[in-house]
mmCIF file of C-alpha atoms in Angstrom:
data_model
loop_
_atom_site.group_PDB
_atom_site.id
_atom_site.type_symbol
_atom_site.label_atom_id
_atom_site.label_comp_id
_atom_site.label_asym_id
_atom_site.label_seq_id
_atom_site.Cartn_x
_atom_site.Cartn_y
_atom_site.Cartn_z
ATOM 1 C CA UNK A 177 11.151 -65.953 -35.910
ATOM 2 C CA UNK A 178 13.210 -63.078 -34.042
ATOM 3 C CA UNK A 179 11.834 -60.573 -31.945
ATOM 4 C CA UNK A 180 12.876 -57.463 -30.337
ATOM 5 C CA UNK A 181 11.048 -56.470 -27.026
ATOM 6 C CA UNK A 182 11.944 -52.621 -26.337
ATOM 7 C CA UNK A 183 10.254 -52.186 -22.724
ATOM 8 C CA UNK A 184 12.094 -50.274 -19.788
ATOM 9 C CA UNK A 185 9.906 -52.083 -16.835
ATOM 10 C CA UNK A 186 12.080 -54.811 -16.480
ATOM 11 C CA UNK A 187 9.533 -57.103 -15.079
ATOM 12 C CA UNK A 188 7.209 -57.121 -18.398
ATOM 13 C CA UNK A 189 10.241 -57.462 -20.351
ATOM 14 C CA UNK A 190 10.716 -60.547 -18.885
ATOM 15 C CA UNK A 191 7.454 -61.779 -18.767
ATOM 16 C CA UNK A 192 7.228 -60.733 -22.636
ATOM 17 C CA UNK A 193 10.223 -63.053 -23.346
ATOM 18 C CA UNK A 194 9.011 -66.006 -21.106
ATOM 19 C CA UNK A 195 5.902 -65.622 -23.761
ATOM 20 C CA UNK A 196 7.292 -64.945 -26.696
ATOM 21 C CA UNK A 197 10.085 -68.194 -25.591
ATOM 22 C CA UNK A 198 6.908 -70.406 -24.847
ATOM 23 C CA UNK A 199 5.549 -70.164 -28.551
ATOM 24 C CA UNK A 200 9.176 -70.587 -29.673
ATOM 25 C CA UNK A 201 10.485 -67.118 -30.617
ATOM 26 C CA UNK A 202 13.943 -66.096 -30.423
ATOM 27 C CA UNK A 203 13.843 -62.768 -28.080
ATOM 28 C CA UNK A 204 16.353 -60.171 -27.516
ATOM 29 C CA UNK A 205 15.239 -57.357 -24.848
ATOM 30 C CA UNK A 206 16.759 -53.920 -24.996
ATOM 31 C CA UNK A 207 15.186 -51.341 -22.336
ATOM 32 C CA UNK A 208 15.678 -48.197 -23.332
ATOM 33 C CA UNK A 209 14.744 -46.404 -26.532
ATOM 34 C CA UNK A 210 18.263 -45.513 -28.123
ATOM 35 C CA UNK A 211 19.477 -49.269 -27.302
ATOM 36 C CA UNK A 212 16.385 -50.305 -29.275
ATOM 37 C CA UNK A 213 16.979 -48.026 -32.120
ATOM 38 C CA UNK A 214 20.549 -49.418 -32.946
ATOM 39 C CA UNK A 215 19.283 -52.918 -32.923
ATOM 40 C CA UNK A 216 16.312 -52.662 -35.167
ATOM 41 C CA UNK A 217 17.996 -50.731 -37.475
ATOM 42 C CA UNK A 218 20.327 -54.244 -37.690
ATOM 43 C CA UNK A 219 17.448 -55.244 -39.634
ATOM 44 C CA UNK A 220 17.604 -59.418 -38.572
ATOM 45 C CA UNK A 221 14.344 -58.644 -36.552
ATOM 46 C CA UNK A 222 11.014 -60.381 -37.766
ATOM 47 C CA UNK A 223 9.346 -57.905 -35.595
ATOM 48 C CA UNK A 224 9.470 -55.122 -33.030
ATOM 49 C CA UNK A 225 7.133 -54.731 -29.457
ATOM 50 C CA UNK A 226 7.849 -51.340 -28.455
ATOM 51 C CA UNK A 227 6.896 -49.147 -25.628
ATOM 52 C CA UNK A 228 6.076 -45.464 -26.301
ATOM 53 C CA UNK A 229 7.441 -44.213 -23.152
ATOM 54 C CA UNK A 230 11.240 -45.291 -22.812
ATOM 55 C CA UNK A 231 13.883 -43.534 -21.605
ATOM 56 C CA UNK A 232 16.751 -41.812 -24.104
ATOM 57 C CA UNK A 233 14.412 -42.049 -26.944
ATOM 58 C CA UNK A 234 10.720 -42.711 -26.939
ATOM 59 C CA UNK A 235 9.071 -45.327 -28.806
ATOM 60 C CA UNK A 236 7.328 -42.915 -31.698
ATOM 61 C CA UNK A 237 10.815 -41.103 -32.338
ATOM 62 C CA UNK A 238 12.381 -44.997 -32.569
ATOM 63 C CA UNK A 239 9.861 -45.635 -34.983
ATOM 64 C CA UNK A 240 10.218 -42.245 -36.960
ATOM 65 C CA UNK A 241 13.802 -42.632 -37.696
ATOM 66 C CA UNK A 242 13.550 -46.358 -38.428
ATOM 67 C CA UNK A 243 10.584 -45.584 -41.177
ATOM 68 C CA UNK A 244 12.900 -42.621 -42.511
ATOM 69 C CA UNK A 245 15.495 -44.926 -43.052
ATOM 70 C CA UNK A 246 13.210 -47.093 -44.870
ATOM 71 C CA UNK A 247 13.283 -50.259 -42.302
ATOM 72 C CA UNK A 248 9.803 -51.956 -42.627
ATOM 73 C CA UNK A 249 10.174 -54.314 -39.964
ATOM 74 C CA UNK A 250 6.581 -54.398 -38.173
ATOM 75 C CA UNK A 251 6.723 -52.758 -35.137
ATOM 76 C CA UNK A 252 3.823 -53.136 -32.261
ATOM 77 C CA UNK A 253 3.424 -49.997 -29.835
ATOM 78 C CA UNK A 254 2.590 -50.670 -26.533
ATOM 79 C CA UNK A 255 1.394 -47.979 -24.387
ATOM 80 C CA UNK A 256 -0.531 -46.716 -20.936
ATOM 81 C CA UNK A 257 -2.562 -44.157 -22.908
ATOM 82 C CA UNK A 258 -6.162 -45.306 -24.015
ATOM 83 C CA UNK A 259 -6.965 -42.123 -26.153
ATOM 84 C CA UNK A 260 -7.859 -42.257 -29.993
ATOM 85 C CA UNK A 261 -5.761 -39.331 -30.644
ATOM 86 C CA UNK A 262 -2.338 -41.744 -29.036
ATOM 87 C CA UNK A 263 -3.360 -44.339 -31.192
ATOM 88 C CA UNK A 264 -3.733 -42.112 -33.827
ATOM 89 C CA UNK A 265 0.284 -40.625 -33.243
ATOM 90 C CA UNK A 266 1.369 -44.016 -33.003
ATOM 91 C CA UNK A 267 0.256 -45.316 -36.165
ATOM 92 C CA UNK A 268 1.038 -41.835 -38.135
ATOM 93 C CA UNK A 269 4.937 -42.433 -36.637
ATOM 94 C CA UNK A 270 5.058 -45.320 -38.916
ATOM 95 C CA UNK A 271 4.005 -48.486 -36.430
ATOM 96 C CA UNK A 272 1.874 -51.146 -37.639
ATOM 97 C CA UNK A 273 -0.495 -52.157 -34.630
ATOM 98 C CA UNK A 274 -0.976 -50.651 -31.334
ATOM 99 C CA UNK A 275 -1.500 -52.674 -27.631
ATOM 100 C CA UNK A 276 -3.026 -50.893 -24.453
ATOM 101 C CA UNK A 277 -1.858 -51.775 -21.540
ATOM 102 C CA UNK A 278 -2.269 -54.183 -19.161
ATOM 103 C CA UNK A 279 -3.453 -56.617 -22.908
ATOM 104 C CA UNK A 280 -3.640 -60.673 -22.152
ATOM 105 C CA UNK A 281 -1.035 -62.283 -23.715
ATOM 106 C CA UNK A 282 -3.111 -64.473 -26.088
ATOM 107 C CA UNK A 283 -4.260 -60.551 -27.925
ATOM 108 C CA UNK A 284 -0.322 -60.133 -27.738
ATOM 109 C CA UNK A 285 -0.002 -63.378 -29.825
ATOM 110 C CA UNK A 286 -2.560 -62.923 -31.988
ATOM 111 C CA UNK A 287 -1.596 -59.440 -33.111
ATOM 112 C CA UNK A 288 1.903 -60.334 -33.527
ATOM 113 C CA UNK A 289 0.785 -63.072 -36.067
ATOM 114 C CA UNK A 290 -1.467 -60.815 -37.696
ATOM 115 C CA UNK A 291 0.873 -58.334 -37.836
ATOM 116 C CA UNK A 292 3.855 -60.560 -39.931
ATOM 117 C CA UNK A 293 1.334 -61.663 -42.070
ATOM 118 C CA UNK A 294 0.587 -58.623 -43.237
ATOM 119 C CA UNK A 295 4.389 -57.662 -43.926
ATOM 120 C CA UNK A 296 4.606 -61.276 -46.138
ATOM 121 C CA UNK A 297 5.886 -63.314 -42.951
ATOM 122 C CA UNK A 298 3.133 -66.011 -43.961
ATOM 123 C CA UNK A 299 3.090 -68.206 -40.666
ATOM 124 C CA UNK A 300 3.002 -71.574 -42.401
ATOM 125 C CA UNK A 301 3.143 -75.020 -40.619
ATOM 126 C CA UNK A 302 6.155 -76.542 -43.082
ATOM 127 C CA UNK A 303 8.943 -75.764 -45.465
ATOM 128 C CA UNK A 304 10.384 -77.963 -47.858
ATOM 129 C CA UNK A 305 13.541 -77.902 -50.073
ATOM 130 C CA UNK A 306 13.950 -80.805 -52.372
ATOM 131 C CA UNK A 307 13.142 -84.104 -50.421
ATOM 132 C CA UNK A 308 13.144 -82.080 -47.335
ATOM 133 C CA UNK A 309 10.144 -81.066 -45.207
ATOM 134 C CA UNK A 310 11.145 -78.519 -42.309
ATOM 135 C CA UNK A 311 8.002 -78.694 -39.560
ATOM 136 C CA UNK A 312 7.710 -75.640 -38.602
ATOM 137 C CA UNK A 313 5.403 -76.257 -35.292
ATOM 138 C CA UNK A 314 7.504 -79.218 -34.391
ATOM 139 C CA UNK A 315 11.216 -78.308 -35.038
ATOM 140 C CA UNK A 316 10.960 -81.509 -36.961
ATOM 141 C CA UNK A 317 13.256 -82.056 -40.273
ATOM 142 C CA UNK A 318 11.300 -84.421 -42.292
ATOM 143 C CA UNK A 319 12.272 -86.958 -45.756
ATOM 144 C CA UNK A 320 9.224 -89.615 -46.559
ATOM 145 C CA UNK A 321 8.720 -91.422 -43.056
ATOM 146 C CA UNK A 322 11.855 -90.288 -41.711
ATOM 147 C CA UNK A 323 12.155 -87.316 -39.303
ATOM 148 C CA UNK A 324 14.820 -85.631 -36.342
ATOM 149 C CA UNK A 325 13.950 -83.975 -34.026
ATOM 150 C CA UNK A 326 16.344 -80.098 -34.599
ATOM 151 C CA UNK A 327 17.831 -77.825 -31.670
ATOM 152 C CA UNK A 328 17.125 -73.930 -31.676
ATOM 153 C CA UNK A 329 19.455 -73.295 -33.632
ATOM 154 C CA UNK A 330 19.663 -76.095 -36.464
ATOM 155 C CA UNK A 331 16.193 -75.144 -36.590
ATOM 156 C CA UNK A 332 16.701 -71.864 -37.101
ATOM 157 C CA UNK A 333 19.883 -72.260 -39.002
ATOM 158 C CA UNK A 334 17.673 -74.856 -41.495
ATOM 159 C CA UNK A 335 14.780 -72.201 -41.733
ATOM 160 C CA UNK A 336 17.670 -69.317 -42.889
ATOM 161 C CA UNK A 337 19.027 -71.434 -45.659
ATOM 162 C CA UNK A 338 15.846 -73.095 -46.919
ATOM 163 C CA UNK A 339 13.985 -69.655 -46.757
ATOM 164 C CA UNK A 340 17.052 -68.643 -49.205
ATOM 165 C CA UNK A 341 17.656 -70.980 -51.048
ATOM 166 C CA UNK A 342 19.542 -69.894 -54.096
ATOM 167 C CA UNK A 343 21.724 -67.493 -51.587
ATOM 168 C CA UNK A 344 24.841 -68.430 -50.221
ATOM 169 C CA UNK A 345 24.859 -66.923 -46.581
ATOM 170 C CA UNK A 346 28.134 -65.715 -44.996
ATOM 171 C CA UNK A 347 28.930 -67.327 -41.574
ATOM 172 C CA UNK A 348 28.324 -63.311 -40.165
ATOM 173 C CA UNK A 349 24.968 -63.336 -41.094
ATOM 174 C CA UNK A 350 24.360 -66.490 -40.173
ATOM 175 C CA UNK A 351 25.585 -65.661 -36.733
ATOM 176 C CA UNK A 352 23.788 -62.614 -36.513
ATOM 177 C CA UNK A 353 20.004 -63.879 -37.672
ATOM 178 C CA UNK A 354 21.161 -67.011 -35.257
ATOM 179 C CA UNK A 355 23.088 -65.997 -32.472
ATOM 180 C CA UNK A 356 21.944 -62.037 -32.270
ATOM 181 C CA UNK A 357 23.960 -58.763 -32.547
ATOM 182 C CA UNK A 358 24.666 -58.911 -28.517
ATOM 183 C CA UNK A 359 25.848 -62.917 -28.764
ATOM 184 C CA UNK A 360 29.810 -63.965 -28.302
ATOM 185 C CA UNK A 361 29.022 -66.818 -30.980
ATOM 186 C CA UNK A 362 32.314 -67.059 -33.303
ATOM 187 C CA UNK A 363 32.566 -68.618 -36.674
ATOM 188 C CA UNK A 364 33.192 -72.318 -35.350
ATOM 189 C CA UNK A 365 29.805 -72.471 -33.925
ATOM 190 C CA UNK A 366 28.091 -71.763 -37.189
ATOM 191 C CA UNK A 367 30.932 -74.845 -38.082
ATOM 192 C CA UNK A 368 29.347 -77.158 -35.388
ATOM 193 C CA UNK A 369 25.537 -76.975 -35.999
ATOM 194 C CA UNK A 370 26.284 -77.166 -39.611
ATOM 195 C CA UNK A 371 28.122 -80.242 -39.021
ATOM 196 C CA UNK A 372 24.922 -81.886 -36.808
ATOM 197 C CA UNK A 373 23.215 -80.682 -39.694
ATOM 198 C CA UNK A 374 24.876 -82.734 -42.070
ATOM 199 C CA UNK A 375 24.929 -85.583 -39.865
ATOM 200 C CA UNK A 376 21.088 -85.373 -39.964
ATOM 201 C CA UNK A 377 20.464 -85.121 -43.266
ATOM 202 C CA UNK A 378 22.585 -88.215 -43.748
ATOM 203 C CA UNK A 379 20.597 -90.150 -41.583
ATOM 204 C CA UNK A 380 17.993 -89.389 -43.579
ATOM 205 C CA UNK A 381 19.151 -90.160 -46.799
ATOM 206 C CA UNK A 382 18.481 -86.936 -48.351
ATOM 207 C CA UNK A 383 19.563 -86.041 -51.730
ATOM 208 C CA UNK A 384 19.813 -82.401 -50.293
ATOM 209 C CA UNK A 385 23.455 -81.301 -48.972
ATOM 210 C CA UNK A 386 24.440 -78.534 -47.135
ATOM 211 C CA UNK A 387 27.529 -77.012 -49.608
ATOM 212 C CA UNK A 388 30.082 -74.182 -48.747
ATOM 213 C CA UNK A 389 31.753 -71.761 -50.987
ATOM 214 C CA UNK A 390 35.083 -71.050 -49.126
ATOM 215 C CA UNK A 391 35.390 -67.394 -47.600
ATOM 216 C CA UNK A 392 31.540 -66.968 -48.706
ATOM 217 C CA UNK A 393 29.349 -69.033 -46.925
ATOM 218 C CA UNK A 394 26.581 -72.218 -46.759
ATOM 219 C CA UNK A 395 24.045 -72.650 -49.107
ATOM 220 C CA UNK A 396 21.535 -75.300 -49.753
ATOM 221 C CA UNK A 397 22.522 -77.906 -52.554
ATOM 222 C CA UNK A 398 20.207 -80.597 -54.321
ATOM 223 C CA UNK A 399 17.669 -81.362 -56.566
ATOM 224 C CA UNK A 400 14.460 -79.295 -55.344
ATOM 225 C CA UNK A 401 12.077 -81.077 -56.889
ATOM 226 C CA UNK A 402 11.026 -84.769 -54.317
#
């Protein structure tokens, strides 16, 4: 899952990523409010921790426009202020939960979980495709009693495709739900983890394949039922 951290102290950035990175989110960090605005509005976040006090644009106004424009990504405040009537503003902009700070990181966690849930990111522990089991706790890919161990990015690469799997994805948007707006990924990287991919799935003799439409993109390819 993606996230997009949008906090101008650049010490709890960081110590948001090294959190978020410990329970295996992808993280990008912006630190100012109209930086944050034109990458949500990319739409390839999961969710959004936001601070209401940024510089440029504050956190409520990021919100605002991104709810006008009908983006629904969920979007955590994170604030200073304590008062009902803040909490209050926040949620009325259009966010979906609401953190006081300082907040332990496990109530960070926990909200954030709760808080995809609720928008239909169901945290599940596996996803399967045909004879294919994808562990979602253990960046395992799994057929019978055989399993690999996946990279980042197969991982994440694997979750794209089987969580669309009657889509054929265009190397860009690959990339971009990958890689991230900001990354200097080109085409022939997509190339290379799809071609570990393959490798892996031929070790373990699945009936799934990983098929390309020229000029269009990757899609998954196989009989879905085990």
């Amino acid at each position: 899952m993606r996230v997009l951290v949008v906090e101008d102290e650049k010490r709890l950035a960081e110590a948001l990523k090294e959190i978020l990175k410990e329970e295996r989110y992808i993280v990008d960090v912006v630190n100012d409010g109209e930086n944050g605005y034109d990458y949500a509005k990319s739409q390839i976040y999961d969710a959004i921790i936001l601070d209401i006090m940024l510089p440029k644009m504050n956190g409520l106004d990021v919100v605002r426009r991104l709810r006008r424009e009908h983006i629904s990504t969920p979007v955590l405040l994170l604030t200073a202020r304590e008062t009902v009537g803040d909490r209050v503003e926040g949620l009325d902009a259009g966010a979906d939960d609401y953190l006081t700070k300082p907040f332990a990181p496990q109530e960070l966690l926990a909200r954030l979980r709760a808080m995809t849930r609720r928008h239909g990111e169901v945290i599940l522990d596996e996803m399967s495709y045909g004879d294919l089991t994808l562990r979602l706790d253990a960046y395992q890919l799994c057929r019978k009693e055989r399993s690999v161990r996946l990279s980042i990015r197969e991982f994440e690469i694997m979750r794209l495709l089987m969580s669309n799997p009657r889509m054929v994805l265009p190397k860009e948007e690959i990339l971009l739900k990958v890689w991230g707006a900001e990354s200097k990924a080109e085409d022939n990287n997509v190339e290379v983890y799809i071609s570990f991919l393959r490798k892996k799935l031929f070790y373990l003799g699945s009936s799934v394949e990983i098929a390309i439409i020229r000029k269009v993109g990757y899609y998954l390819k196989g009989d879905q039922t085990p």
